[in-house]
Tab-separated table of N, CA and C in Angstrom:
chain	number	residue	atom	x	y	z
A	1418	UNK	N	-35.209	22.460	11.168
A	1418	UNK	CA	-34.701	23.312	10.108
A	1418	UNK	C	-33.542	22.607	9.404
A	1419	UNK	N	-33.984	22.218	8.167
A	1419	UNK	CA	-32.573	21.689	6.972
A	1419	UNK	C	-31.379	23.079	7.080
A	1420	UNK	N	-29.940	22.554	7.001
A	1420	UNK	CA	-29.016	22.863	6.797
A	1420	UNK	C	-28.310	22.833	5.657
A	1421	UNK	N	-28.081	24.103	4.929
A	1421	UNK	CA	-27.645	23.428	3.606
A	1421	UNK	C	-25.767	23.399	4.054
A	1422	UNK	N	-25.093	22.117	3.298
A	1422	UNK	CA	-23.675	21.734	3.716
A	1422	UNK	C	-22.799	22.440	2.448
A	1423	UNK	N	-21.908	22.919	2.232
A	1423	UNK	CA	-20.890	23.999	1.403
A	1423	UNK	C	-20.291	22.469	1.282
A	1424	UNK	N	-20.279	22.472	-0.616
A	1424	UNK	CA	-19.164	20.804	-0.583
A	1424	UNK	C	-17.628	21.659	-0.619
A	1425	UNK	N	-16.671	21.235	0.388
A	1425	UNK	CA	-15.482	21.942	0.162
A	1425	UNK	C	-15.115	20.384	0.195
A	1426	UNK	N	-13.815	20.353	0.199
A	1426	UNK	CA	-13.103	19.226	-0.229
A	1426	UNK	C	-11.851	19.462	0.959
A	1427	UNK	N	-11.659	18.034	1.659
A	1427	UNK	CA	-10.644	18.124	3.055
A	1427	UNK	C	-9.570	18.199	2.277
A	1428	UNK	N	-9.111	17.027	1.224
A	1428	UNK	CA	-8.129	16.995	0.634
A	1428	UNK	C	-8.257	16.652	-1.205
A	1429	UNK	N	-7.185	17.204	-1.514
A	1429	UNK	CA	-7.717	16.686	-3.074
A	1429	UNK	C	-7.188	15.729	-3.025
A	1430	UNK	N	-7.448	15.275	-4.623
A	1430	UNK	CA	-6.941	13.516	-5.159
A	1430	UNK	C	-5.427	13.458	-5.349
A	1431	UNK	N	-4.060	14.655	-5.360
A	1431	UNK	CA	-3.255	14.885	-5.574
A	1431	UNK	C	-3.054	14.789	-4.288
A	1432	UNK	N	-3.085	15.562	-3.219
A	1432	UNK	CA	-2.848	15.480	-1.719
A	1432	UNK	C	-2.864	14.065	-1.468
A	1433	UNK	N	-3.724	13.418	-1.675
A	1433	UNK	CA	-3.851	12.011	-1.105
A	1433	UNK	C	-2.640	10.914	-1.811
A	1434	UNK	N	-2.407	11.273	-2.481
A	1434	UNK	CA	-1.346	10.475	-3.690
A	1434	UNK	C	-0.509	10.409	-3.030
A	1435	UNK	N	0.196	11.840	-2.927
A	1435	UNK	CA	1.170	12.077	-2.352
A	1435	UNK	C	1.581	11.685	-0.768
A	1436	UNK	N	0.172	11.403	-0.266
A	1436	UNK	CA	0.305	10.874	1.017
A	1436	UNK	C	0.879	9.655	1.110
A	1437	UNK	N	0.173	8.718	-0.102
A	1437	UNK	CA	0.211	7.262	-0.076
A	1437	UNK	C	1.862	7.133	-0.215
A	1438	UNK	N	2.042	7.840	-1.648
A	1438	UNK	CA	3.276	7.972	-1.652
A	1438	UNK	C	4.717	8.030	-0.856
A	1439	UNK	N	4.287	8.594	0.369
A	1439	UNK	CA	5.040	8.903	1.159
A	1439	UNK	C	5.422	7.936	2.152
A	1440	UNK	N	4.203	7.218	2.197
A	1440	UNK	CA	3.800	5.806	2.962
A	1440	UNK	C	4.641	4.739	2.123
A	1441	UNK	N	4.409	5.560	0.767
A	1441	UNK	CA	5.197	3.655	0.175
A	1441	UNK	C	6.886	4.331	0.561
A	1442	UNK	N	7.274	5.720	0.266
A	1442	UNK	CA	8.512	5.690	0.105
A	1442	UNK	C	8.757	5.470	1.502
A	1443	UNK	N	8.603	5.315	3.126
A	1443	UNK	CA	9.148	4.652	3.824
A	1443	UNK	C	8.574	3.018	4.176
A	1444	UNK	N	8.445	2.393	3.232
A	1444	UNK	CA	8.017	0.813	3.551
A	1444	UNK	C	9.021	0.760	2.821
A	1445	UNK	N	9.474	1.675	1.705
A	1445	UNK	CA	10.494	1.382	0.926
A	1445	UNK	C	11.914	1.607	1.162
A	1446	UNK	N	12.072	2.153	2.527
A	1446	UNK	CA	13.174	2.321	3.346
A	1446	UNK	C	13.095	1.273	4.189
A	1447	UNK	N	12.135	0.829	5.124
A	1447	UNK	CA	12.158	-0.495	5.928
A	1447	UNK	C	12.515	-2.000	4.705
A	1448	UNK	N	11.936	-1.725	3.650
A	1448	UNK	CA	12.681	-3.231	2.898
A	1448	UNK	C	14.245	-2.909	2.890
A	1449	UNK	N	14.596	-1.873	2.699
A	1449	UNK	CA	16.165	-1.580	2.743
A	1449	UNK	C	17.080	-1.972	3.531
A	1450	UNK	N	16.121	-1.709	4.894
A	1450	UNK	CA	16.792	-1.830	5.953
A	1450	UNK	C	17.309	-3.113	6.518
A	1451	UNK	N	16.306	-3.704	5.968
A	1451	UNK	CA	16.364	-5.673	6.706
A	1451	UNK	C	17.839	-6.325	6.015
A	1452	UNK	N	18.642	-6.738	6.193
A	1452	UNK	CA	19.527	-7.842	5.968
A	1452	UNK	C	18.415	-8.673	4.676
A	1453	UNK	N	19.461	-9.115	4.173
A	1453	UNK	CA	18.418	-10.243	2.526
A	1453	UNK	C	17.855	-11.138	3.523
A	1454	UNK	N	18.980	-12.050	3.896
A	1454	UNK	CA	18.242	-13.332	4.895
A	1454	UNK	C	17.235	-13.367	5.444
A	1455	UNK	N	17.147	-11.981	6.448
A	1455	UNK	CA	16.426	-11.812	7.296
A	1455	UNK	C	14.757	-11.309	7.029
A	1456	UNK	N	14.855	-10.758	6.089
A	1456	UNK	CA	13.949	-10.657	5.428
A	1456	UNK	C	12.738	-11.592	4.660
A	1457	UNK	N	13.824	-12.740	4.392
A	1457	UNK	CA	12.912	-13.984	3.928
A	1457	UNK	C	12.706	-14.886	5.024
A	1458	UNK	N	13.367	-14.450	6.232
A	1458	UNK	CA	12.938	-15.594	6.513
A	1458	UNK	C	12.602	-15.458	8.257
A	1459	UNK	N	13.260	-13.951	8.256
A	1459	UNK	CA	12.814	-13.652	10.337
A	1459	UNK	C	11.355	-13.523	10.255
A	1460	UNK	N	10.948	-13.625	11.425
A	1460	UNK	CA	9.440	-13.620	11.922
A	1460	UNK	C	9.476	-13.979	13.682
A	1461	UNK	N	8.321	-13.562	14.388
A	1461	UNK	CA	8.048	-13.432	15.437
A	1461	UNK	C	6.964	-13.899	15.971
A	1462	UNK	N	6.672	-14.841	16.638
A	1462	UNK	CA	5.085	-15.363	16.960
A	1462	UNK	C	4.583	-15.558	16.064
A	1463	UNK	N	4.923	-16.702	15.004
A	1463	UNK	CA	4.014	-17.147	13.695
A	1463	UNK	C	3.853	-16.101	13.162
A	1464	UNK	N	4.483	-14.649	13.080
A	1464	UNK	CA	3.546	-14.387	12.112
A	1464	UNK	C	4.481	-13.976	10.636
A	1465	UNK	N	3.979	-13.724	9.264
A	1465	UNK	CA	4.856	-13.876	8.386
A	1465	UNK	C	5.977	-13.246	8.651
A	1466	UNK	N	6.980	-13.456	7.439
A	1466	UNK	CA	8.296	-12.633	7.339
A	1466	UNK	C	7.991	-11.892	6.799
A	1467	UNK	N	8.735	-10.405	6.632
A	1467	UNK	CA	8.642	-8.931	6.070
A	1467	UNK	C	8.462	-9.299	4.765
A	1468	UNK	N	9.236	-10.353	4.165
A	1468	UNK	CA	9.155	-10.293	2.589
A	1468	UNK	C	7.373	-10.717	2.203
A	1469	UNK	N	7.391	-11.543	3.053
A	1469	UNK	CA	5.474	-12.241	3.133
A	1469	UNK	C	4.674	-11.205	2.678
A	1470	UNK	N	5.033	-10.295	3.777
A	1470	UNK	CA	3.739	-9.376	3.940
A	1470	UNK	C	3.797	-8.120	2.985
A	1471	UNK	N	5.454	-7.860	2.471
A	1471	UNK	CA	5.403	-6.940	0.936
A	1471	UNK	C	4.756	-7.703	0.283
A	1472	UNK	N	4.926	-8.890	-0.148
A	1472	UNK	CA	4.395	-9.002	-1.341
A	1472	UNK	C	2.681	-9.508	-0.964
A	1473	UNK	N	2.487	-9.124	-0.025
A	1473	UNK	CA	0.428	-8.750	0.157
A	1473	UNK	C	0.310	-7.703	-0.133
A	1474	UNK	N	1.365	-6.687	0.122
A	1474	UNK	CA	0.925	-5.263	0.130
A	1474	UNK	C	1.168	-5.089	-1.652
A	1475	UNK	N	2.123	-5.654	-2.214
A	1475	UNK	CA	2.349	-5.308	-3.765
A	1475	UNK	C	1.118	-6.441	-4.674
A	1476	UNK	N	0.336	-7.400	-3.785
A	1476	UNK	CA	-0.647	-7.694	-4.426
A	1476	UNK	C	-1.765	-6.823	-4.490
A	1477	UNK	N	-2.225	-5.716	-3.627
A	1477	UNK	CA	-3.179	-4.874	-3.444
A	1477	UNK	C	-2.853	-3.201	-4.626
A	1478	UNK	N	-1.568	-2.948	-3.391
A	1478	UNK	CA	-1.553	-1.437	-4.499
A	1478	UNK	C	-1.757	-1.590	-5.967
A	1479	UNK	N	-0.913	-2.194	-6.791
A	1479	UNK	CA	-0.952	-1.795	-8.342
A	1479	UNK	C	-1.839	-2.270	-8.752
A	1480	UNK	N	-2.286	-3.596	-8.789
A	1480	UNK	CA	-3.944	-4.352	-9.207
A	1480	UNK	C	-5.244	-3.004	-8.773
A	1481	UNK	N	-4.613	-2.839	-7.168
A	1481	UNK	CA	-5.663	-1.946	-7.068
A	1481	UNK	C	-6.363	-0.648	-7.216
A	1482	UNK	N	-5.128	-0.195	-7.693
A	1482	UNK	CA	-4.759	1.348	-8.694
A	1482	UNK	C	-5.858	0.914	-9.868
A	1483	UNK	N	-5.103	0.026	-10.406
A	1483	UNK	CA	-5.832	-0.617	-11.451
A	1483	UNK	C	-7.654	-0.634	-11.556
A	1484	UNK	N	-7.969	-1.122	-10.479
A	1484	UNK	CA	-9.078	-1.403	-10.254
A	1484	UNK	C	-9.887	-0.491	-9.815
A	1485	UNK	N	-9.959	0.933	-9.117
A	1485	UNK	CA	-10.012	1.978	-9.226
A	1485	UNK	C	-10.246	2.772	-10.392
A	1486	UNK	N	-8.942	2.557	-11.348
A	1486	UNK	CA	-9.339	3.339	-12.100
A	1486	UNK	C	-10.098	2.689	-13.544
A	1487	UNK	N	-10.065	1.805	-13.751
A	1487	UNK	CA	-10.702	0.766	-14.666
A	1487	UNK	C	-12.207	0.197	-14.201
A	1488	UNK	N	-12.425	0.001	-12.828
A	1488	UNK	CA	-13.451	-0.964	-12.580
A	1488	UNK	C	-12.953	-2.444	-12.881
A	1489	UNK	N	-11.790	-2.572	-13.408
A	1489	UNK	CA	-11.845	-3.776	-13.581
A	1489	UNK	C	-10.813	-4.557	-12.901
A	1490	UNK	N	-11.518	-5.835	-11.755
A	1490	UNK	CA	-10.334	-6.654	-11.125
A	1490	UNK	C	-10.323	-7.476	-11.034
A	1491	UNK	N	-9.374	-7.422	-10.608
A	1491	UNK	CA	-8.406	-9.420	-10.564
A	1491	UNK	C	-8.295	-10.174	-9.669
A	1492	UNK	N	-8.603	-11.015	-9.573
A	1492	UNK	CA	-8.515	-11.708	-8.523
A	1492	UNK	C	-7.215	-11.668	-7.653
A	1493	UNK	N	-7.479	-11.437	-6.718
A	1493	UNK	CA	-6.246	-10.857	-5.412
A	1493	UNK	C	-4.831	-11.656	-5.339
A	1494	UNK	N	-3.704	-11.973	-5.804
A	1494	UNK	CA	-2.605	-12.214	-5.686
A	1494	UNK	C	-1.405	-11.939	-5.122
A	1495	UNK	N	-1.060	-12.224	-3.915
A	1495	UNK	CA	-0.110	-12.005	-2.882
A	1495	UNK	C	0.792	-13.173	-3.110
A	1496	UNK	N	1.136	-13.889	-3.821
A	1496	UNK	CA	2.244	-14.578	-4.119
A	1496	UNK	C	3.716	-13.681	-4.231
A	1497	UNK	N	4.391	-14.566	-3.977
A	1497	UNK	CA	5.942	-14.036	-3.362
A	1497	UNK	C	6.671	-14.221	-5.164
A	1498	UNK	N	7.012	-12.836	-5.631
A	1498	UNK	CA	7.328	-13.016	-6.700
A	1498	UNK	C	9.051	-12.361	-7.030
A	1499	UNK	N	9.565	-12.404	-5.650
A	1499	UNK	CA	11.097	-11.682	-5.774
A	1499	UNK	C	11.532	-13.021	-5.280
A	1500	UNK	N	11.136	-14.132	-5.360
A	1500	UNK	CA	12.036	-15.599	-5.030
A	1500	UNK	C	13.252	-15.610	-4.174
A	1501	UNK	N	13.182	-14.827	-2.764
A	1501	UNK	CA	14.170	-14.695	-2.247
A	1501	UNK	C	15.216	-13.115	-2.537
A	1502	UNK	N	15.094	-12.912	-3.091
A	1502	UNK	CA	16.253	-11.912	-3.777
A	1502	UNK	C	15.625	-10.143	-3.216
A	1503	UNK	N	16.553	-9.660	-1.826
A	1503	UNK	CA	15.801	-8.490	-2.141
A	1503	UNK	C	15.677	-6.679	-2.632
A	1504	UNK	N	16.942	-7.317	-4.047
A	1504	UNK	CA	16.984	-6.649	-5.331
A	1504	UNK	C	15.636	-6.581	-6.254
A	1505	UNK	N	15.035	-8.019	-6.270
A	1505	UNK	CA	14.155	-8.286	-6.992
A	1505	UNK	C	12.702	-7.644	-6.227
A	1506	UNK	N	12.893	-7.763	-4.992
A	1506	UNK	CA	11.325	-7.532	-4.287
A	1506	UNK	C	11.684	-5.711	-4.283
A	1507	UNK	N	12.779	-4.685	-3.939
A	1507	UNK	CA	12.462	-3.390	-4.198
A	1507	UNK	C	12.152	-3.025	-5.912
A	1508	UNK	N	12.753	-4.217	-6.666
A	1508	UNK	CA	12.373	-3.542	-8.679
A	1508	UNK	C	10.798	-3.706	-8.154
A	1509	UNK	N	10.334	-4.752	-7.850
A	1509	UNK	CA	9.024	-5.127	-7.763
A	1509	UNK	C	8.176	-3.960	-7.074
A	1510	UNK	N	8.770	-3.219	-5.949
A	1510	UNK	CA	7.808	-1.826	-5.332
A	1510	UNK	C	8.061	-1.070	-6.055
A	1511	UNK	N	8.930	-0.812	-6.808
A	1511	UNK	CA	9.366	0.553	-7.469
A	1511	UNK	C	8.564	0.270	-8.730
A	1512	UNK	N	8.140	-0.656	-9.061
A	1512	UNK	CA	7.437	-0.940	-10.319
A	1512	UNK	C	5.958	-0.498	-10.374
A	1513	UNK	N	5.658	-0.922	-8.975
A	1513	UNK	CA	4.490	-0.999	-8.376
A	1513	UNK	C	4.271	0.802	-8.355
A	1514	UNK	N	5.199	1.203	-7.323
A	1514	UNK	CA	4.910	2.830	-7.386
A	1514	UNK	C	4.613	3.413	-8.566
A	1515	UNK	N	5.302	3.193	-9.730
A	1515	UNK	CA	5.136	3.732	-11.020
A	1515	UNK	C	3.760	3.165	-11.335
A	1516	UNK	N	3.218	2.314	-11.216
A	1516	UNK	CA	1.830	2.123	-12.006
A	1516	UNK	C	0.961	2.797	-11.549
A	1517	UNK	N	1.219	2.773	-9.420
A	1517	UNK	CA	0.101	3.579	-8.855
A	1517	UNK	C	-0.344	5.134	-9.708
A	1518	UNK	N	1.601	5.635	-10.043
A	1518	UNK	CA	1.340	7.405	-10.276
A	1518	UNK	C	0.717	7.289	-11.711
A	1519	UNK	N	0.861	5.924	-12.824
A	1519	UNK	CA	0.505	5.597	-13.872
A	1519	UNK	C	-0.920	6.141	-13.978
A	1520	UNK	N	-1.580	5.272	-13.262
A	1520	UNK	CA	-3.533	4.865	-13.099
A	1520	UNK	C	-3.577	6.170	-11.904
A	1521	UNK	N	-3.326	7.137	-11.705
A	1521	UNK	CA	-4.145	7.697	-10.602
A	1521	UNK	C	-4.875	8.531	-11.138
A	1522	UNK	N	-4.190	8.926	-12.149
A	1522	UNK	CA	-5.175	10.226	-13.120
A	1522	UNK	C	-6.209	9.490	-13.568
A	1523	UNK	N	-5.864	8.372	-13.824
A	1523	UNK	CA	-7.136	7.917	-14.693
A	1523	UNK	C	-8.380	7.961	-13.864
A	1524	UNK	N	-8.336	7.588	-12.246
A	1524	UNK	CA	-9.508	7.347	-12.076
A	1524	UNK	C	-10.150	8.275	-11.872
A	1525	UNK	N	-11.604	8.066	-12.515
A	1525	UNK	CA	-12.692	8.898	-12.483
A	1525	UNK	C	-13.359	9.346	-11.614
A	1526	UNK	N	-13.664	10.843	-11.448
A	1526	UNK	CA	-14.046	11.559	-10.731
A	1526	UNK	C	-15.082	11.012	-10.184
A	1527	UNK	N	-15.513	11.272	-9.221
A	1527	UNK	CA	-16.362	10.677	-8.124
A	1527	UNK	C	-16.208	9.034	-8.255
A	1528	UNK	N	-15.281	8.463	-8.274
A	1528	UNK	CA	-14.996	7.147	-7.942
A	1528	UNK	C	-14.888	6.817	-6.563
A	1529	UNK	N	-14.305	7.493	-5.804
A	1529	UNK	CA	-14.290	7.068	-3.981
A	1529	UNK	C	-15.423	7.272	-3.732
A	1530	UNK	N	-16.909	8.188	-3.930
A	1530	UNK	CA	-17.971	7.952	-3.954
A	1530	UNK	C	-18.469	6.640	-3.856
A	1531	UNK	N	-18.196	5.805	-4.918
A	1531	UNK	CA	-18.711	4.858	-5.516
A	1531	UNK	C	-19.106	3.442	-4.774
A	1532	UNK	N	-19.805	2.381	-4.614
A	1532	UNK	CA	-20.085	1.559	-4.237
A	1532	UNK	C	-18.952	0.329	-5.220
A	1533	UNK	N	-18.117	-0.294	-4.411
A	1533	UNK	CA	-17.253	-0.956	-5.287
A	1533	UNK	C	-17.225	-2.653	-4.744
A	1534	UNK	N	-16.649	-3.593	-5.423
A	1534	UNK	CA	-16.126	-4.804	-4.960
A	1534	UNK	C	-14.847	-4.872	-5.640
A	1535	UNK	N	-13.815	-4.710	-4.491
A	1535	UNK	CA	-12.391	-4.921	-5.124
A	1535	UNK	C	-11.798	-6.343	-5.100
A	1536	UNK	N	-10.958	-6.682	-6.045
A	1536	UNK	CA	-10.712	-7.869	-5.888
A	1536	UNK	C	-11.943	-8.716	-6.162
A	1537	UNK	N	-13.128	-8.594	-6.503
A	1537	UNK	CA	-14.202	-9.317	-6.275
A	1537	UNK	C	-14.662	-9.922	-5.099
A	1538	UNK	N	-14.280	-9.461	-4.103
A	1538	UNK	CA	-14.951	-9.690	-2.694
A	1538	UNK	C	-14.743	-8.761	-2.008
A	1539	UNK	N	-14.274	-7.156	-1.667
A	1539	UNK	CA	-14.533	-6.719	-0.412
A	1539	UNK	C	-15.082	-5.636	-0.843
A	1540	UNK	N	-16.755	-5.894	-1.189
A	1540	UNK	CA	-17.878	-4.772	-0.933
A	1540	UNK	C	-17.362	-2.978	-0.241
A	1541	UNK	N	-16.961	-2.011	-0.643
A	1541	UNK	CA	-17.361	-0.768	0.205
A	1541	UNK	C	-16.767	0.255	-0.998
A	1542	UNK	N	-17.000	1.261	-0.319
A	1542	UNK	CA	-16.918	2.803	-1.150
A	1542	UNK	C	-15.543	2.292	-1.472
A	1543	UNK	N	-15.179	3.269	-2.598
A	1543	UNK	CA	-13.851	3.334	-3.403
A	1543	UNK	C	-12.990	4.050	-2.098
A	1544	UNK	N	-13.060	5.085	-1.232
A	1544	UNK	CA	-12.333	5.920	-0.544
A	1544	UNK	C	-12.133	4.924	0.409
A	1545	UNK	N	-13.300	4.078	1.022
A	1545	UNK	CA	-12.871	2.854	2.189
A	1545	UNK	C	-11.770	1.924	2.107
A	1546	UNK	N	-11.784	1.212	0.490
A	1546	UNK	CA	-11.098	0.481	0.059
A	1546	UNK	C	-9.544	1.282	-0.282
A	1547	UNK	N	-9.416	2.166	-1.060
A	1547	UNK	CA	-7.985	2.999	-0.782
A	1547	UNK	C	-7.875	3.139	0.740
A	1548	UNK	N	-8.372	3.794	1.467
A	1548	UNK	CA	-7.533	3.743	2.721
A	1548	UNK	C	-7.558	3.076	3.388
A	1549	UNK	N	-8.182	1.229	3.019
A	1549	UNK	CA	-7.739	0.006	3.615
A	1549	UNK	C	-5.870	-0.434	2.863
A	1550	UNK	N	-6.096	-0.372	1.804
A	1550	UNK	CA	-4.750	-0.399	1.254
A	1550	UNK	C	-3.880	0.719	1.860
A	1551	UNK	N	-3.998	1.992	2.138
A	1551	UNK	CA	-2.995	2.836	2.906
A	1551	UNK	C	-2.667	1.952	4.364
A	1552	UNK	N	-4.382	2.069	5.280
A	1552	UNK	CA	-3.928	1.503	6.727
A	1552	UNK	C	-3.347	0.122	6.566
A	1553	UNK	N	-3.922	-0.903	5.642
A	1553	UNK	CA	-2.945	-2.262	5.666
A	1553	UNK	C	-0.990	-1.954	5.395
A	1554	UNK	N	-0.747	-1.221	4.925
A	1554	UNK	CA	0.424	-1.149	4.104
A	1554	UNK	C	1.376	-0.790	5.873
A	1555	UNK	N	0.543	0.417	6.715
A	1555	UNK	CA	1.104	1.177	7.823
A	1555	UNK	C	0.899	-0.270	8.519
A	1556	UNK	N	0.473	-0.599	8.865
A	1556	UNK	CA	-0.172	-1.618	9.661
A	1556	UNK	C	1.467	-2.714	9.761
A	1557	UNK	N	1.749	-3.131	8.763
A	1557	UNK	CA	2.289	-4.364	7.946
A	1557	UNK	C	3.698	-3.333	8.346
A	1558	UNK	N	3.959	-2.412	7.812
A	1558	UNK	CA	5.209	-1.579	8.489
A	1558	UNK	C	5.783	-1.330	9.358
A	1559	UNK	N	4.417	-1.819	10.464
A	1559	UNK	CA	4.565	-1.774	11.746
A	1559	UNK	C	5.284	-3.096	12.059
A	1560	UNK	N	4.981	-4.189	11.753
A	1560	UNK	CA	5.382	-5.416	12.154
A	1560	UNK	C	6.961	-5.111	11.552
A	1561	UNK	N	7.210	-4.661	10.565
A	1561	UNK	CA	8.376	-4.815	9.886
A	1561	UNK	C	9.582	-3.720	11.006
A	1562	UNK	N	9.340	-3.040	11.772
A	1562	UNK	CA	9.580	-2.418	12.269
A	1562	UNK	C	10.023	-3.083	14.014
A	1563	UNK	N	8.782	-3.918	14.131
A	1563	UNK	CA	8.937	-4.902	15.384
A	1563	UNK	C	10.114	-5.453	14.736
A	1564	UNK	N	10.332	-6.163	13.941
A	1564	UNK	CA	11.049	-7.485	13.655
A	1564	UNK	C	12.740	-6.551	12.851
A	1565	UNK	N	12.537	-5.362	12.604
A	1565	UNK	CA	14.010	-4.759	12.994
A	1565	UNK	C	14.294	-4.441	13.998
A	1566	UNK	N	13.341	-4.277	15.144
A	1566	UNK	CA	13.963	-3.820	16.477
A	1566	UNK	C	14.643	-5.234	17.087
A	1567	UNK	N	13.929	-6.396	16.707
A	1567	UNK	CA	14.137	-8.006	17.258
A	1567	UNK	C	15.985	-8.089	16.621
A	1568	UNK	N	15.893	-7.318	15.751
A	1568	UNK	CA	16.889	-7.780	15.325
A	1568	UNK	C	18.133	-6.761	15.181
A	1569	UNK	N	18.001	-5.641	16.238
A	1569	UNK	CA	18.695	-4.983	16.687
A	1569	UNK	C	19.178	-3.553	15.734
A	1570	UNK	N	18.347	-3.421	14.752
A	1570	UNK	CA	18.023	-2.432	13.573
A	1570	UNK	C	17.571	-1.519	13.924
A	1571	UNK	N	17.647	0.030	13.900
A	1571	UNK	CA	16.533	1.354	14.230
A	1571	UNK	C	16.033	1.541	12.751
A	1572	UNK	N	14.921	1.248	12.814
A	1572	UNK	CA	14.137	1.175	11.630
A	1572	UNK	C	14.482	2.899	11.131
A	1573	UNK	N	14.014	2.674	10.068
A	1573	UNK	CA	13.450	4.154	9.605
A	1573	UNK	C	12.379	5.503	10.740
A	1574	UNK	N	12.932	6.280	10.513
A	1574	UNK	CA	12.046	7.611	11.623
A	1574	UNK	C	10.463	7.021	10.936
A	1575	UNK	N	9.288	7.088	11.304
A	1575	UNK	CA	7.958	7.081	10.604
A	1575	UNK	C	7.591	8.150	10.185
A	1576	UNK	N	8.340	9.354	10.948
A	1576	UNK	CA	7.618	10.642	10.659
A	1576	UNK	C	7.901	11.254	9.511
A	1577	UNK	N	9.442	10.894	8.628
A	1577	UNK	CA	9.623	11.206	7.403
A	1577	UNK	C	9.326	10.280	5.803
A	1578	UNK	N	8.550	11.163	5.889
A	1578	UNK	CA	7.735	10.935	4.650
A	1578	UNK	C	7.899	11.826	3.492
């Protein structure tokens, strides 16, 4: 016997914004938190410095807002574009935040539906690819979080968002 399914919706496209949002505004308290120096240049077991891995995460969000709501993308750019300075790398998230809330309206309804290639290489639904950019961003926060505890910092609470 077929089941017919009621489309209700877990969360809307506003709920989710606001989630991300909340996510950027504490990555945007952990860049705060780091010392300048330390930021460009601490790290732990090879792996990058905090400033490294913002500016992967500020190569994804706004391009990828972008790309979402346009269809149209760019080839993936994680280059370090606050040259040390980290005045220059929070203008650079705060810039970034504004484009996300810029492009969110735009994108078109049933777009997370959609079969996508972001960046031109990573094949999956529009909703997969946003909440690879959410879990990468938590992910990457996490390390930033190791490497304030290394350095004797109480990061930001995670739970306020």
């Amino acid at each position: 016997m077929e089941t017919q399914v009621k489309n209700e919706t877990l969360i809307s496209k506003e709920q989710l914004l606001a989630h991300w949002q909340g996510h950027r505004a504490l990555t945007r308290r952990t860049i705060e938190a780091f010392p300048e120096k330390d930021l460009f240049s601490f790290s732990i077991g090879g792996m990058r410095t905090f400033a490294e891995l913002v500016s992967e995460l500020l190569g994804i969000a706004g391009p990828g807002v972008v790309g979402l709501a346009t269809d149209e993308w760019k080839e993936l750019d994680e280059r370090d574009q606050a040259k040390g300075s980290k005045e220059k790398l929070l203008e650079l998230w705060d810039k970034t935040t504004e484009q996300i809330d810029q492009y969110w309206s735009q994108i078109p309804e049933g777009r997370f539906q959609e079969k996508l290639v972001a960046f031109g290489q990573y094949e999956d639904k529009g909703y997969c690819t946003l909440l690879y950019f959410i879990d990468n961003e938590i992910h990457h926060r996490g390390q930033g979080y190791v490497y304030l505890r290394a350095l004797g910092i109480v990061p930001p609470a995670f739970w306020e968002r």
